[in-house]
Amino acid sequence: MAETEIKSIQWFPGHMAKTRRSIKENLSLVDAVVEIIDARIPLSSQNPEMGRMTAGKPRLLVLNKRDMADNNITDRWISYFRKKGIAAVSMDCKSGKGLKAFTSALENQVLKDLIETRKAKGMVGAPLRVMVVGIPNVGKSSFINRMSGSKKAKVEDRPGVTRTKQWVKLGDRIEMLDMPGVLWPKFDDQLVARKLAFTGAIRDDILDIETLAMLLLEYLAENYPACLKERYKMDSEGLDGKELLELLGRKRGMLISGGEVNTERAAIMLLDEFRAGKTGCISLEKPEE
Ligand code: G4P
């Protein structure tokens, strides 16, 4: 299919500047930065400035929504990041799988040196303070809720810490700085924008829904034909995006007068089902790309 344009999307420089400032101002208060990303798009859901913004602080990547991604590929991503010297774990905040691995990675890898230094100074049991960041929709709130349990215990005010800053307990030893501000992904890159739109991380109304659905169908036909077969009883071989969307609409009986397919309805249905994880466990990025 010809590269149909995903309308030019803005980078929200104002929001980003505010968040950048907030991260910079608060970095000295934390021991580590936890970045939540989407396991289906580990690169596209990372903020490209994160490494630079948090330079000098130990960092832990959490590949969330593991249940929606292709397991083998998620494991390859974890190895990929670890080979680059970046600690990474995967998680499913819906069920809570991976929470223990997170705590263990934070204590035994990312903050191991700090914990040992504190131990040597007799400061056993001091809280580990983290900043949790992530672009919208990666599951940051779900992660915080999971980690903090039903009661989101706030930590009492501390000297030197202004009242606008809130510390939330995540488990017994970890305290999280609840920071205002939204971290935007870098979606002025068409490919990145497309993947963020597939997962629902950016709004539909800035994109042409049928084009998006055709692109997703082409990707699925190439990489996950069995999922199309299983969910929609579709044989996708040899079909382009337009043909795939028409076939999908036909399979679902989405017809308009004259027997034509209502491709808009089919597109909305496909994206809704994909975002709800009904299409299968699908990764949209592989480490070698
Ligand atoms: P955010 O703070 O980063 O913006 O994300 P939030 O926690 O609000 O999560 C965004 C959506 O992703 C929510 O779905 C949430 O339930 C879902 N989600 C978060 N973590 C996981 C996960 O590990 N696996 C799966 N499958 N889904 C996850 P929603 O449809 O917006 O709301 P609802 O389904 O919770 O009602």
Short mmCIF file of N, CA and C in Angstrom, two decimals, residues 35-41 44-46 62-66 91 93 132-143 183 196 199-201:
data_model
loop_
_atom_site.label_atom_id
_atom_site.label_comp_id
_atom_site.label_asym_id
_atom_site.label_seq_id
_atom_site.Cartn_x
_atom_site.Cartn_y
_atom_site.Cartn_z
N GLU A 35 10.78 3.42 34.42
CA GLU A 35 10.03 3.84 33.23
C GLU A 35 9.13 2.70 32.77
N ILE A 36 7.83 2.98 32.75
CA ILE A 36 6.86 1.98 32.28
C ILE A 36 6.71 2.14 30.77
N ILE A 37 6.86 1.03 30.05
CA ILE A 37 6.66 1.07 28.60
C ILE A 37 5.69 -0.06 28.22
N ASP A 38 5.24 -0.04 26.99
CA ASP A 38 4.29 -1.05 26.51
C ASP A 38 5.07 -2.18 25.86
N ALA A 39 4.90 -3.40 26.37
CA ALA A 39 5.68 -4.55 25.87
C ALA A 39 5.47 -4.80 24.38
N ARG A 40 4.35 -4.33 23.83
CA ARG A 40 4.10 -4.55 22.40
C ARG A 40 4.90 -3.60 21.53
N ILE A 41 5.26 -2.44 22.10
CA ILE A 41 6.04 -1.45 21.35
C ILE A 41 7.10 -0.83 22.28
N SER A 44 8.80 2.40 20.67
CA SER A 44 7.89 3.52 20.37
C SER A 44 7.22 4.09 21.62
N SER A 45 7.10 3.28 22.67
CA SER A 45 6.44 3.79 23.87
C SER A 45 7.43 4.35 24.88
N GLN A 46 8.71 4.43 24.47
CA GLN A 46 9.70 5.06 25.35
C GLN A 46 9.78 6.52 24.98
N VAL A 62 10.14 -1.17 32.77
CA VAL A 62 9.10 -2.17 33.01
C VAL A 62 8.29 -2.34 31.72
N LEU A 63 8.42 -3.50 31.10
CA LEU A 63 7.64 -3.77 29.88
C LEU A 63 6.28 -4.29 30.33
N ASN A 64 5.33 -3.37 30.38
CA ASN A 64 4.01 -3.73 30.91
C ASN A 64 3.11 -4.25 29.78
N LYS A 65 1.97 -4.79 30.17
CA LYS A 65 0.99 -5.39 29.23
C LYS A 65 1.60 -6.61 28.55
N ARG A 66 2.40 -7.34 29.29
CA ARG A 66 3.01 -8.54 28.76
C ARG A 66 1.96 -9.53 28.24
N MET A 91 5.93 -7.25 32.86
CA MET A 91 4.85 -7.28 33.85
C MET A 91 3.47 -7.31 33.20
N CYS A 93 0.07 -5.87 34.63
CA CYS A 93 -0.58 -5.20 35.76
C CYS A 93 -2.03 -5.60 35.91
N VAL A 132 8.34 7.28 39.04
CA VAL A 132 7.75 6.40 38.02
C VAL A 132 7.29 7.27 36.85
N VAL A 133 7.82 7.00 35.68
CA VAL A 133 7.45 7.79 34.50
C VAL A 133 6.93 6.88 33.39
N GLY A 134 6.21 7.46 32.48
CA GLY A 134 5.70 6.69 31.35
C GLY A 134 4.77 7.54 30.52
N ILE A 135 4.71 7.27 29.23
CA ILE A 135 3.80 8.01 28.35
C ILE A 135 2.36 7.57 28.68
N PRO A 136 1.36 8.31 28.27
CA PRO A 136 -0.03 7.92 28.59
C PRO A 136 -0.38 6.53 28.04
N ASN A 137 -1.22 5.83 28.79
CA ASN A 137 -1.81 4.55 28.39
C ASN A 137 -0.90 3.32 28.54
N VAL A 138 0.33 3.50 29.01
CA VAL A 138 1.19 2.32 29.16
C VAL A 138 0.83 1.51 30.41
N GLY A 139 0.02 2.11 31.29
CA GLY A 139 -0.38 1.39 32.48
C GLY A 139 0.29 1.90 33.75
N LYS A 140 0.68 3.16 33.73
CA LYS A 140 1.35 3.75 34.89
C LYS A 140 0.44 3.73 36.12
N SER A 141 -0.81 4.15 35.95
CA SER A 141 -1.74 4.14 37.10
C SER A 141 -2.00 2.73 37.57
N SER A 142 -2.17 1.82 36.63
CA SER A 142 -2.41 0.42 37.01
C SER A 142 -1.22 -0.12 37.79
N PHE A 143 -0.02 0.22 37.36
CA PHE A 143 1.19 -0.23 38.04
C PHE A 143 1.23 0.31 39.47
N LEU A 183 4.27 12.74 30.20
CA LEU A 183 5.43 12.49 29.38
C LEU A 183 4.94 12.08 28.00
N LEU A 196 1.77 3.71 17.96
CA LEU A 196 1.09 4.28 19.13
C LEU A 196 -0.41 4.34 18.89
N THR A 199 -2.10 0.83 19.27
CA THR A 199 -2.33 0.41 20.66
C THR A 199 -3.30 1.34 21.38
N GLY A 200 -3.64 2.47 20.76
CA GLY A 200 -4.58 3.39 21.38
C GLY A 200 -3.91 4.42 22.28
N ALA A 201 -2.58 4.52 22.18
CA ALA A 201 -1.88 5.48 23.04
C ALA A 201 -2.08 6.92 22.57
#
